[in-house]
PDB file of C-alpha atoms and ligand atoms in Angstrom:
ATOM      1  CA  MET A 143      16.317  32.959  15.653  1.00 87.00           C
ATOM      2  CA  LEU A 144      18.716  30.159  16.469  1.00 96.00           C
ATOM      3  CA  ASN A 145      18.158  27.050  14.365  1.00 98.00           C
ATOM      4  CA  ALA A 146      17.765  24.664  17.299  1.00 98.00           C
ATOM      5  CA  ASP A 147      16.825  21.057  16.587  1.00 99.00           C
ATOM      6  CA  LEU A 148      16.310  19.337  19.920  1.00 99.00           C
ATOM      7  CA  HIS A 149      14.653  16.035  19.001  1.00 99.00           C
ATOM      8  CA  CYS A 150      15.811  13.252  16.669  1.00 98.00           C
ATOM      9  CA  HIS A 151      16.662   9.550  16.616  1.00 98.00           C
ATOM     10  CA  SER A 152      19.675   7.492  15.596  1.00 98.00           C
ATOM     11  CA  ASN A 153      19.839   3.758  14.902  1.00 98.00           C
ATOM     12  CA  VAL A 154      20.619   3.299  18.596  1.00 98.00           C
ATOM     13  CA  SER A 155      16.835   3.547  18.937  1.00 98.00           C
ATOM     14  CA  ASP A 156      14.440   3.582  15.981  1.00 98.00           C
ATOM     15  CA  GLY A 157      16.162   6.021  13.647  1.00 98.00           C
ATOM     16  CA  ILE A 158      17.928   4.903  10.471  1.00 98.00           C
ATOM     17  CA  LEU A 159      21.188   6.874  10.585  1.00 98.00           C
ATOM     18  CA  THR A 160      24.126   6.368  12.922  1.00 98.00           C
ATOM     19  CA  PRO A 161      24.892   9.127  15.442  1.00 98.00           C
ATOM     20  CA  THR A 162      27.830  10.119  13.216  1.00 99.00           C
ATOM     21  CA  ALA A 163      25.653  10.440  10.121  1.00 98.00           C
ATOM     22  CA  LEU A 164      23.021  12.386  12.074  1.00 98.00           C
ATOM     23  CA  ALA A 165      25.545  14.894  13.417  1.00 99.00           C
ATOM     24  CA  THR A 166      26.927  15.369   9.920  1.00 98.00           C
ATOM     25  CA  ARG A 167      23.455  15.919   8.490  1.00 98.00           C
ATOM     26  CA  ALA A 168      22.534  18.372  11.256  1.00 98.00           C
ATOM     27  CA  LYS A 169      25.653  20.415  10.466  1.00 98.00           C
ATOM     28  CA  GLU A 170      25.006  20.310   6.709  1.00 98.00           C
ATOM     29  CA  ASN A 171      21.399  21.390   7.258  1.00 98.00           C
ATOM     30  CA  GLY A 172      22.449  24.490   9.187  1.00 98.00           C
ATOM     31  CA  VAL A 173      21.486  23.418  12.708  1.00 99.00           C
ATOM     32  CA  ASP A 174      22.993  25.818  15.294  1.00 98.00           C
ATOM     33  CA  VAL A 175      22.370  23.679  18.375  1.00 98.00           C
ATOM     34  CA  TRP A 176      21.587  19.991  18.175  1.00 99.00           C
ATOM     35  CA  ALA A 177      20.186  17.398  20.584  1.00 99.00           C
ATOM     36  CA  MET A 178      20.001  13.681  19.917  1.00 99.00           C
ATOM     37  CA  THR A 179      17.114  12.096  21.852  1.00 99.00           C
ATOM     38  CA  ASP A 180      16.964   8.345  21.325  1.00 98.00           C
ATOM     39  CA  HIS A 181      14.029   6.495  22.879  1.00 98.00           C
ATOM     40  CA  ASP A 182      14.838   5.185  26.381  1.00 98.00           C
ATOM     41  CA  GLU A 183      18.560   4.962  25.543  1.00 98.00           C
ATOM     42  CA  VAL A 184      21.667   7.121  25.903  1.00 98.00           C
ATOM     43  CA  GLY A 185      24.120   4.681  24.292  1.00 98.00           C
ATOM     44  CA  GLY A 186      24.628   6.838  21.183  1.00 98.00           C
ATOM     45  CA  LEU A 187      25.429  10.098  22.945  1.00 99.00           C
ATOM     46  CA  ALA A 188      29.195   9.646  23.284  1.00 98.00           C
ATOM     47  CA  GLU A 189      29.593   9.157  19.524  1.00 98.00           C
ATOM     48  CA  ALA A 190      27.195  12.021  18.737  1.00 99.00           C
ATOM     49  CA  ARG A 191      29.037  14.365  21.100  1.00 98.00           C
ATOM     50  CA  ALA A 192      32.456  13.514  19.663  1.00 99.00           C
ATOM     51  CA  VAL A 193      31.367  14.032  16.061  1.00 99.00           C
ATOM     52  CA  ALA A 194      29.473  17.226  16.885  1.00 99.00           C
ATOM     53  CA  LYS A 195      32.601  18.564  18.587  1.00 98.00           C
ATOM     54  CA  ALA A 196      34.740  17.773  15.575  1.00 98.00           C
ATOM     55  CA  LEU A 197      32.198  19.587  13.375  1.00 98.00           C
ATOM     56  CA  ASP A 198      32.014  22.571  15.760  1.00 98.00           C
ATOM     57  CA  LEU A 199      28.306  21.908  16.229  1.00 98.00           C
ATOM     58  CA  PRO A 200      26.947  22.796  19.701  1.00 98.00           C
ATOM     59  CA  PHE A 201      25.600  19.561  21.166  1.00 98.00           C
ATOM     60  CA  VAL A 202      22.970  18.852  23.820  1.00 99.00           C
ATOM     61  CA  PRO A 203      22.775  15.355  25.302  1.00 99.00           C
ATOM     62  CA  GLY A 204      19.169  14.163  25.323  1.00 99.00           C
ATOM     63  CA  VAL A 205      16.795  11.245  25.632  1.00 99.00           C
ATOM     64  CA  GLU A 206      13.093  10.583  24.945  1.00 98.00           C
ATOM     65  CA  ILE A 207      11.486   8.523  27.713  1.00 98.00           C
ATOM     66  CA  SER A 208       8.340   6.437  27.118  1.00 97.00           C
ATOM     67  CA  ILE A 209       5.866   6.672  29.977  1.00 96.00           C
ATOM     68  CA  THR A 210       2.245   5.732  30.538  1.00 95.00           C
ATOM     69  CA  TRP A 211      -0.139   8.445  31.667  1.00 96.00           C
ATOM     70  CA  SER A 212      -3.858   7.792  32.056  1.00 95.00           C
ATOM     71  CA  GLY A 213      -3.605   4.685  29.904  1.00 92.00           C
ATOM     72  CA  GLN A 214      -1.761   6.282  27.005  1.00 93.00           C
ATOM     73  CA  THR A 215       1.892   6.348  26.027  1.00 94.00           C
ATOM     74  CA  VAL A 216       3.377   9.799  26.415  1.00 97.00           C
ATOM     75  CA  HIS A 217       6.941  10.795  25.569  1.00 98.00           C
ATOM     76  CA  ILE A 218       9.049  12.968  27.849  1.00 98.00           C
ATOM     77  CA  VAL A 219      12.239  14.442  26.389  1.00 99.00           C
ATOM     78  CA  GLY A 220      15.162  15.188  28.685  1.00 99.00           C
ATOM     79  CA  LEU A 221      17.656  17.818  27.516  1.00 99.00           C
ATOM     80  CA  GLN A 222      21.074  18.713  28.957  1.00 98.00           C
ATOM     81  CA  ILE A 223      21.166  15.450  30.880  1.00 99.00           C
ATOM     82  CA  ASP A 224      24.214  13.896  32.486  1.00 98.00           C
ATOM     83  CA  GLU A 225      23.821  10.522  30.805  1.00 98.00           C
ATOM     84  CA  THR A 226      26.000   8.829  33.425  1.00 98.00           C
ATOM     85  CA  ASN A 227      23.633   9.669  36.279  1.00 98.00           C
ATOM     86  CA  PRO A 228      22.894   6.346  38.051  1.00 98.00           C
ATOM     87  CA  LEU A 229      19.183   7.007  38.660  1.00 98.00           C
ATOM     88  CA  LEU A 230      18.668   7.891  34.989  1.00 98.00           C
ATOM     89  CA  VAL A 231      20.768   4.958  33.780  1.00 98.00           C
ATOM     90  CA  GLN A 232      18.865   2.476  35.975  1.00 98.00           C
ATOM     91  CA  GLY A 233      15.482   3.927  35.061  1.00 97.00           C
ATOM     92  CA  LEU A 234      16.199   3.716  31.343  1.00 98.00           C
ATOM     93  CA  ALA A 235      17.521   0.164  31.675  1.00 96.00           C
ATOM     94  CA  ALA A 236      14.309  -0.881  33.432  1.00 95.00           C
ATOM     95  CA  THR A 237      12.243   0.831  30.738  1.00 95.00           C
ATOM     96  CA  ARG A 238      14.156  -0.950  27.963  1.00 95.00           C
ATOM     97  CA  GLY A 239      13.841  -4.267  29.781  1.00 92.00           C
ATOM     98  CA  GLY A 240      10.136  -4.450  28.984  1.00 91.00           C
ATOM     99  CA  ARG A 241      10.611  -4.023  25.264  1.00 94.00           C
ATOM    100  CA  GLU A 242      11.649  -7.514  24.198  1.00 94.00           C
ATOM    101  CA  GLU A 243       8.755  -9.138  26.009  1.00 95.00           C
ATOM    102  CA  ARG A 244       6.364  -6.591  24.518  1.00 96.00           C
ATOM    103  CA  ALA A 245       7.820  -7.233  21.058  1.00 97.00           C
ATOM    104  CA  ARG A 246       7.082 -10.945  21.448  1.00 97.00           C
ATOM    105  CA  GLU A 247       3.495 -10.082  22.354  1.00 98.00           C
ATOM    106  CA  ILE A 248       3.237  -7.760  19.339  1.00 98.00           C
ATOM    107  CA  SER A 249       4.556 -10.595  17.177  1.00 98.00           C
ATOM    108  CA  ALA A 250       2.074 -13.126  18.588  1.00 98.00           C
ATOM    109  CA  GLN A 251      -0.812 -10.749  17.986  1.00 98.00           C
ATOM    110  CA  LEU A 252       0.347 -10.060  14.419  1.00 98.00           C
ATOM    111  CA  GLU A 253       0.638 -13.803  13.838  1.00 98.00           C
ATOM    112  CA  ALA A 254      -2.975 -14.212  14.985  1.00 98.00           C
ATOM    113  CA  ALA A 255      -3.834 -11.496  12.464  1.00 97.00           C
ATOM    114  CA  GLY A 256      -2.150 -13.475   9.668  1.00 97.00           C
ATOM    115  CA  ILE A 257       1.396 -12.038   9.729  1.00 97.00           C
ATOM    116  CA  PRO A 258       3.800 -14.731  10.978  1.00 97.00           C
ATOM    117  CA  GLY A 259       7.471 -14.216  11.837  1.00 97.00           C
ATOM    118  CA  ALA A 260       7.197 -10.556  12.704  1.00 98.00           C
ATOM    119  CA  PHE A 261       9.582 -10.711  15.676  1.00 98.00           C
ATOM    120  CA  GLU A 262      12.417 -12.029  13.517  1.00 98.00           C
ATOM    121  CA  GLY A 263      11.358  -9.717  10.702  1.00 98.00           C
ATOM    122  CA  ALA A 264      11.466  -6.647  12.911  1.00 98.00           C
ATOM    123  CA  LEU A 265      14.842  -7.695  14.329  1.00 98.00           C
ATOM    124  CA  LYS A 266      16.389  -7.309  10.867  1.00 97.00           C
ATOM    125  CA  PHE A 267      15.784  -3.571  11.164  1.00 97.00           C
ATOM    126  CA  VAL A 268      17.020  -3.202  14.740  1.00 97.00           C
ATOM    127  CA  GLY A 269      20.313  -1.392  15.322  1.00 95.00           C
ATOM    128  CA  ASN A 270      20.292  -2.028  19.082  1.00 96.00           C
ATOM    129  CA  PRO A 271      18.771  -5.328  20.266  1.00 94.00           C
ATOM    130  CA  ASP A 272      17.775  -3.659  23.556  1.00 94.00           C
ATOM    131  CA  LEU A 273      15.569  -1.221  21.769  1.00 96.00           C
ATOM    132  CA  ILE A 274      13.088  -3.029  19.603  1.00 97.00           C
ATOM    133  CA  SER A 275      10.257  -0.644  18.782  1.00 97.00           C
ATOM    134  CA  ARG A 276       7.043  -0.576  16.806  1.00 98.00           C
ATOM    135  CA  THR A 277       8.947   1.359  14.141  1.00 98.00           C
ATOM    136  CA  HIS A 278      10.977  -1.796  13.415  1.00 98.00           C
ATOM    137  CA  PHE A 279       7.799  -3.866  13.047  1.00 98.00           C
ATOM    138  CA  ALA A 280       6.467  -1.136  10.778  1.00 98.00           C
ATOM    139  CA  ARG A 281       9.499  -1.332   8.478  1.00 98.00           C
ATOM    140  CA  TYR A 282       9.071  -5.108   8.254  1.00 98.00           C
ATOM    141  CA  ILE A 283       5.356  -4.865   7.411  1.00 98.00           C
ATOM    142  CA  ILE A 284       6.199  -2.325   4.691  1.00 98.00           C
ATOM    143  CA  GLU A 285       8.886  -4.690   3.370  1.00 98.00           C
ATOM    144  CA  LEU A 286       6.234  -7.427   3.150  1.00 98.00           C
ATOM    145  CA  GLY A 287       4.226  -5.070   0.966  1.00 98.00           C
ATOM    146  CA  LEU A 288       1.251  -5.058   3.342  1.00 98.00           C
ATOM    147  CA  SER A 289       1.401  -1.272   3.839  1.00 98.00           C
ATOM    148  CA  LYS A 290       2.956   1.391   1.688  1.00 97.00           C
ATOM    149  CA  ASN A 291       4.234   3.759   4.369  1.00 96.00           C
ATOM    150  CA  LEU A 292       4.645   4.257   8.109  1.00 96.00           C
ATOM    151  CA  HIS A 293       1.427   6.201   8.449  1.00 96.00           C
ATOM    152  CA  ASP A 294      -0.582   3.329   6.976  1.00 98.00           C
ATOM    153  CA  VAL A 295       1.133   0.614   9.044  1.00 98.00           C
ATOM    154  CA  PHE A 296       0.300   2.441  12.265  1.00 98.00           C
ATOM    155  CA  ALA A 297      -3.247   3.126  11.070  1.00 98.00           C
ATOM    156  CA  ASP A 298      -3.856  -0.504  10.075  1.00 98.00           C
ATOM    157  CA  TYR A 299      -1.639  -2.688  12.281  1.00 98.00           C
ATOM    158  CA  LEU A 300       0.307  -1.026  15.098  1.00 98.00           C
ATOM    159  CA  GLY A 301      -1.661   1.941  16.417  1.00 96.00           C
ATOM    160  CA  GLU A 302      -3.921   1.826  19.430  1.00 92.00           C
ATOM    161  CA  GLY A 303      -6.804  -0.628  18.965  1.00 94.00           C
ATOM    162  CA  LYS A 304      -5.152  -2.342  15.968  1.00 97.00           C
ATOM    163  CA  PRO A 305      -4.144  -6.042  15.863  1.00 97.00           C
ATOM    164  CA  GLY A 306      -0.462  -5.487  16.689  1.00 98.00           C
ATOM    165  CA  PHE A 307      -0.967  -2.934  19.433  1.00 97.00           C
ATOM    166  CA  VAL A 308       0.536  -3.724  22.824  1.00 95.00           C
ATOM    167  CA  PRO A 309       0.832  -0.773  25.186  1.00 89.00           C
ATOM    168  CA  HIS A 310       3.951   0.214  27.083  1.00 86.00           C
ATOM    169  CA  ARG A 311       3.448  -0.354  30.778  1.00 82.00           C
ATOM    170  CA  TRP A 312       6.675   0.903  32.246  1.00 86.00           C
ATOM    171  CA  ALA A 313       7.608   4.283  33.680  1.00 95.00           C
ATOM    172  CA  THR A 314       5.324   6.991  35.075  1.00 97.00           C
ATOM    173  CA  LEU A 315       5.415  10.746  34.497  1.00 98.00           C
ATOM    174  CA  GLN A 316       6.862  11.149  37.976  1.00 98.00           C
ATOM    175  CA  ASN A 317       9.618   8.588  37.240  1.00 98.00           C
ATOM    176  CA  ALA A 318      10.660  10.262  33.993  1.00 98.00           C
ATOM    177  CA  VAL A 319      10.733  13.789  35.400  1.00 98.00           C
ATOM    178  CA  GLU A 320      12.678  12.614  38.474  1.00 98.00           C
ATOM    179  CA  TRP A 321      15.240  10.717  36.385  1.00 98.00           C
ATOM    180  CA  ILE A 322      15.762  13.690  34.092  1.00 99.00           C
ATOM    181  CA  ARG A 323      15.972  16.251  36.892  1.00 98.00           C
ATOM    182  CA  SER A 324      18.293  14.148  39.009  1.00 98.00           C
ATOM    183  CA  ALA A 325      20.542  13.959  35.939  1.00 98.00           C
ATOM    184  CA  GLY A 326      20.593  17.772  35.856  1.00 98.00           C
ATOM    185  CA  GLY A 327      18.329  17.887  32.815  1.00 98.00           C
ATOM    186  CA  ILE A 328      15.303  19.809  31.627  1.00 99.00           C
ATOM    187  CA  ALA A 329      12.080  17.796  31.224  1.00 99.00           C
ATOM    188  CA  VAL A 330      10.030  18.530  28.099  1.00 99.00           C
ATOM    189  CA  ILE A 331       6.664  17.043  27.076  1.00 99.00           C
ATOM    190  CA  ALA A 332       7.229  15.762  23.533  1.00 99.00           C
ATOM    191  CA  HIS A 333       4.709  16.515  20.742  1.00 98.00           C
ATOM    192  CA  PRO A 334       1.652  17.139  22.988  1.00 98.00           C
ATOM    193  CA  GLY A 335      -0.546  17.395  19.895  1.00 98.00           C
ATOM    194  CA  ARG A 336      -0.170  13.648  19.287  1.00 97.00           C
ATOM    195  CA  TYR A 337      -1.979  12.519  22.436  1.00 97.00           C
ATOM    196  CA  LYS A 338      -5.684  11.814  22.449  1.00 96.00           C
ATOM    197  CA  PHE A 339      -6.723  13.268  25.790  1.00 98.00           C
ATOM    198  CA  SER A 340      -9.740  15.384  26.671  1.00 98.00           C
ATOM    199  CA  ASP A 341      -9.093  19.045  27.548  1.00 97.00           C
ATOM    200  CA  LEU A 342      -9.598  18.119  31.179  1.00 98.00           C
ATOM    201  CA  ALA A 343      -7.026  15.309  31.012  1.00 98.00           C
ATOM    202  CA  PHE A 344      -4.517  17.559  29.200  1.00 98.00           C
ATOM    203  CA  ASP A 345      -4.931  20.142  31.933  1.00 98.00           C
ATOM    204  CA  ALA A 346      -4.346  17.460  34.578  1.00 98.00           C
ATOM    205  CA  MET A 347      -1.231  16.197  32.785  1.00 98.00           C
ATOM    206  CA  PHE A 348       0.272  19.671  32.260  1.00 98.00           C
ATOM    207  CA  SER A 349      -0.468  20.586  35.887  1.00 98.00           C
ATOM    208  CA  GLU A 350       1.047  17.381  37.250  1.00 98.00           C
ATOM    209  CA  PHE A 351       4.097  17.835  35.011  1.00 99.00           C
ATOM    210  CA  LYS A 352       4.528  21.409  36.238  1.00 98.00           C
ATOM    211  CA  ASP A 353       4.191  20.341  39.898  1.00 98.00           C
ATOM    212  CA  LEU A 354       6.843  17.668  39.378  1.00 98.00           C
ATOM    213  CA  GLY A 355       9.274  20.284  38.044  1.00 98.00           C
ATOM    214  CA  GLY A 356       8.689  19.786  34.313  1.00 98.00           C
ATOM    215  CA  ALA A 357       9.874  22.884  32.471  1.00 98.00           C
ATOM    216  CA  ALA A 358       8.946  22.848  28.795  1.00 99.00           C
ATOM    217  CA  ILE A 359       6.735  21.491  26.025  1.00 99.00           C
ATOM    218  CA  GLU A 360       7.484  20.989  22.371  1.00 99.00           C
ATOM    219  CA  VAL A 361       5.716  23.660  20.353  1.00 98.00           C
ATOM    220  CA  THR A 362       7.283  23.355  16.910  1.00 98.00           C
ATOM    221  CA  THR A 363       7.843  19.689  16.060  1.00 98.00           C
ATOM    222  CA  GLY A 364       7.599  17.497  12.999  1.00 97.00           C
ATOM    223  CA  SER A 365       4.617  15.844  14.707  1.00 95.00           C
ATOM    224  CA  HIS A 366       2.513  19.039  14.859  1.00 97.00           C
ATOM    225  CA  THR A 367       0.434  20.741  12.227  1.00 96.00           C
ATOM    226  CA  VAL A 368       0.949  24.452  11.578  1.00 95.00           C
ATOM    227  CA  ASP A 369      -2.184  25.242  13.604  1.00 97.00           C
ATOM    228  CA  GLN A 370      -0.781  23.267  16.514  1.00 98.00           C
ATOM    229  CA  TYR A 371       2.379  25.434  16.570  1.00 98.00           C
ATOM    230  CA  ASP A 372       0.243  28.421  17.577  1.00 98.00           C
ATOM    231  CA  TYR A 373      -2.032  26.410  19.826  1.00 98.00           C
ATOM    232  CA  TYR A 374       0.837  24.948  21.867  1.00 98.00           C
ATOM    233  CA  ALA A 375       2.596  28.308  21.987  1.00 98.00           C
ATOM    234  CA  LYS A 376      -0.470  29.551  23.875  1.00 98.00           C
ATOM    235  CA  VAL A 377      -0.487  26.450  26.071  1.00 98.00           C
ATOM    236  CA  ALA A 378       3.201  27.025  26.905  1.00 98.00           C
ATOM    237  CA  ASN A 379       2.533  30.604  27.935  1.00 98.00           C
ATOM    238  CA  ASN A 380      -0.606  29.709  29.904  1.00 98.00           C
ATOM    239  CA  TYR A 381       1.255  27.161  32.036  1.00 98.00           C
ATOM    240  CA  GLY A 382       4.553  29.037  32.177  1.00 98.00           C
ATOM    241  CA  PHE A 383       6.405  26.399  30.161  1.00 99.00           C
ATOM    242  CA  LEU A 384       9.443  27.073  27.994  1.00 99.00           C
ATOM    243  CA  ALA A 385       8.991  26.174  24.311  1.00 99.00           C
ATOM    244  CA  SER A 386      11.060  23.552  22.512  1.00 99.00           C
ATOM    245  CA  ARG A 387      11.647  22.887  18.835  1.00 98.00           C
ATOM    246  CA  GLY A 388      12.672  19.588  17.248  1.00 98.00           C
ATOM    247  CA  SER A 389      12.146  17.759  13.987  1.00 98.00           C
ATOM    248  CA  ASP A 390      11.734  14.247  15.483  1.00 98.00           C
ATOM    249  CA  PHE A 391      13.734  13.140  12.437  1.00 98.00           C
ATOM    250  CA  HIS A 392      14.006   9.325  12.141  1.00 98.00           C
ATOM    251  CA  GLY A 393      15.438   8.934   8.648  1.00 98.00           C
ATOM    252  CA  PRO A 394      15.615  10.228   5.100  1.00 97.00           C
ATOM    253  CA  GLY A 395      12.501   9.462   3.100  1.00 90.00           C
ATOM    254  CA  GLU A 396      10.660   8.393   6.243  1.00 93.00           C
ATOM    255  CA  SER A 397      10.231  11.560   8.288  1.00 94.00           C
ATOM    256  CA  ARG A 398       8.069  14.496   7.323  1.00 93.00           C
ATOM    257  CA  VAL A 399      10.607  17.078   8.484  1.00 97.00           C
ATOM    258  CA  ASP A 400      14.379  16.919   8.034  1.00 98.00           C
ATOM    259  CA  LEU A 401      16.903  17.994  10.667  1.00 98.00           C
ATOM    260  CA  GLY A 402      16.983  21.782  11.017  1.00 98.00           C
ATOM    261  CA  LYS A 403      14.135  22.321   8.549  1.00 98.00           C
ATOM    262  CA  LEU A 404      11.315  23.311  10.878  1.00 98.00           C
ATOM    263  CA  PRO A 405       9.834  26.807  10.921  1.00 98.00           C
ATOM    264  CA  PRO A 406      10.942  28.998  13.835  1.00 98.00           C
ATOM    265  CA  LEU A 407       9.071  29.001  17.150  1.00 98.00           C
ATOM    266  CA  PRO A 408       6.027  31.299  17.143  1.00 98.00           C
ATOM    267  CA  SER A 409       6.785  34.750  18.543  1.00 96.00           C
ATOM    268  CA  GLY A 410       5.957  35.398  22.176  1.00 97.00           C
ATOM    269  CA  VAL A 411       7.216  32.116  23.614  1.00 98.00           C
ATOM    270  CA  LYS A 412      10.378  31.683  25.677  1.00 98.00           C
ATOM    271  CA  PRO A 413      12.684  29.170  23.966  1.00 98.00           C
ATOM    272  CA  VAL A 414      13.959  26.322  26.128  1.00 98.00           C
ATOM    273  CA  TRP A 415      17.484  27.386  25.087  1.00 98.00           C
ATOM    274  CA  HIS A 416      17.004  31.018  26.246  1.00 98.00           C
ATOM    275  CA  ASP A 417      19.704  30.782  28.946  1.00 97.00           C
ATOM    276  CA  TRP A 418      22.065  28.241  27.336  1.00 98.00           C
ATOM    277  CA  GLN A 419      25.674  29.193  26.625  1.00 94.00           C
ATOM    278  CA  ILE A 420      25.972  28.329  22.945  1.00 89.00           C
TER     279      ILE A 420
HETATM  280  P1  AMP B1720       7.179   2.151  20.519  1.00 87.69           P
HETATM  281  O1  AMP B1720       8.023   3.006  21.427  1.00 87.69           O
HETATM  282  O2  AMP B1720       7.736   0.805  20.279  1.00 87.69           O
HETATM  283  O3  AMP B1720       5.731   2.127  20.945  1.00 87.69           O
HETATM  284  O4  AMP B1720       7.197   2.838  19.073  1.00 87.69           O
HETATM  285  C1  AMP B1720       6.794   4.170  18.938  1.00 87.69           C
HETATM  286  C2  AMP B1720       7.454   4.775  17.709  1.00 87.69           C
HETATM  287  O5  AMP B1720       6.677   4.481  16.579  1.00 87.69           O
HETATM  288  C3  AMP B1720       7.477   6.289  17.780  1.00 87.69           C
HETATM  289  O6  AMP B1720       8.631   6.722  18.422  1.00 87.69           O
HETATM  290  C4  AMP B1720       7.474   6.688  16.335  1.00 87.69           C
HETATM  291  O7  AMP B1720       8.777   6.644  15.841  1.00 87.69           O
HETATM  292  C5  AMP B1720       6.691   5.576  15.688  1.00 87.69           C
HETATM  293  N1  AMP B1720       5.292   5.945  15.443  1.00 87.69           N
HETATM  294  C6  AMP B1720       4.258   5.907  16.292  1.00 87.69           C
HETATM  295  N2  AMP B1720       3.105   6.274  15.693  1.00 87.69           N
HETATM  296  C7  AMP B1720       3.427   6.548  14.412  1.00 87.69           C
HETATM  297  C8  AMP B1720       2.683   6.978  13.265  1.00 87.69           C
HETATM  298  N3  AMP B1720       1.384   7.181  13.316  1.00 87.69           N
HETATM  299  N4  AMP B1720       3.367   7.152  12.126  1.00 87.69           N
HETATM  300  C9  AMP B1720       4.687   6.940  12.064  1.00 87.69           C
HETATM  301  N5  AMP B1720       5.442   6.537  13.098  1.00 87.69           N
HETATM  302  C10 AMP B1720       4.814   6.350  14.255  1.00 87.69           C
HETATM  303 MN1   MN B1721      10.441   6.830  17.220  1.00 87.69          MN
HETATM  304 MN1   MN B1722       7.935  10.632  20.454  1.00 87.69          MN
HETATM  305 MN1   MN B1723      10.885  11.069  18.943  1.00 87.69          MN
END
């Protein structure tokens, strides 16, 4: 099977490597088709595309959009997007616009919890000032020595219900799917196994996504356990979704799975790339 890696982050969002370094690593790791999917931002795609071309690495322009669904943050990946599409560009800009204000709220809440200066601290780790994310706060809290790794920072400080948690309150599922589809892209629900919904709520979300024209879900991702690969393969087939595969790589030493190092999709699913010319 094709070694497709259709989900990762550069330092244009909350990854560590530049688009150039990511493309180079994808090629070295044996990726056959590669998508870069920064959070709410397409500013790194031109560089990624140019380097991928020079390396003869088939490239898919992508994005990962943060939405709120039933009170929780859900991520919708767009693949094969035209990143110059005005509706997409405006939607992403509006989504990013909320981040600085949210970061100041996160910082104020952390200060109340005894961690002053977190906004400035997080900024030291930001590659793109428009895209300050909890990941940057997490790196700062680790630098302070208050947590030893990303998992612990989210468990103790930044995850839902913790002192530094401030929800996103920006785009909807309908917004994200419309932006992606109007940009000619394929909408994919990212890492469904990460969301804490009841079975009933999951069914409602998958059904709404399908009705809106959503096409795929991630089945094999660095965010899923091995059991979840098989579980979401069944979900994909039950709803008639294509199956996607992506490491969600953010950086060496930080991410569980490296670019191109995931197991293949379970048999019996239809890969999201089944009709791509590669
Ligand atoms: P934000 O978009 O600012 O809410 O930040 C979300 C980002 O934080 C995600 O894209 C992940 O990169 C990271 N993240 C969220 N939860 C965790 C976790 N439990 N462990 C490690 N990273 C996480
Ligand atoms: Mn991230
Ligand atoms: Mn995500
Ligand atoms: Mn991601």
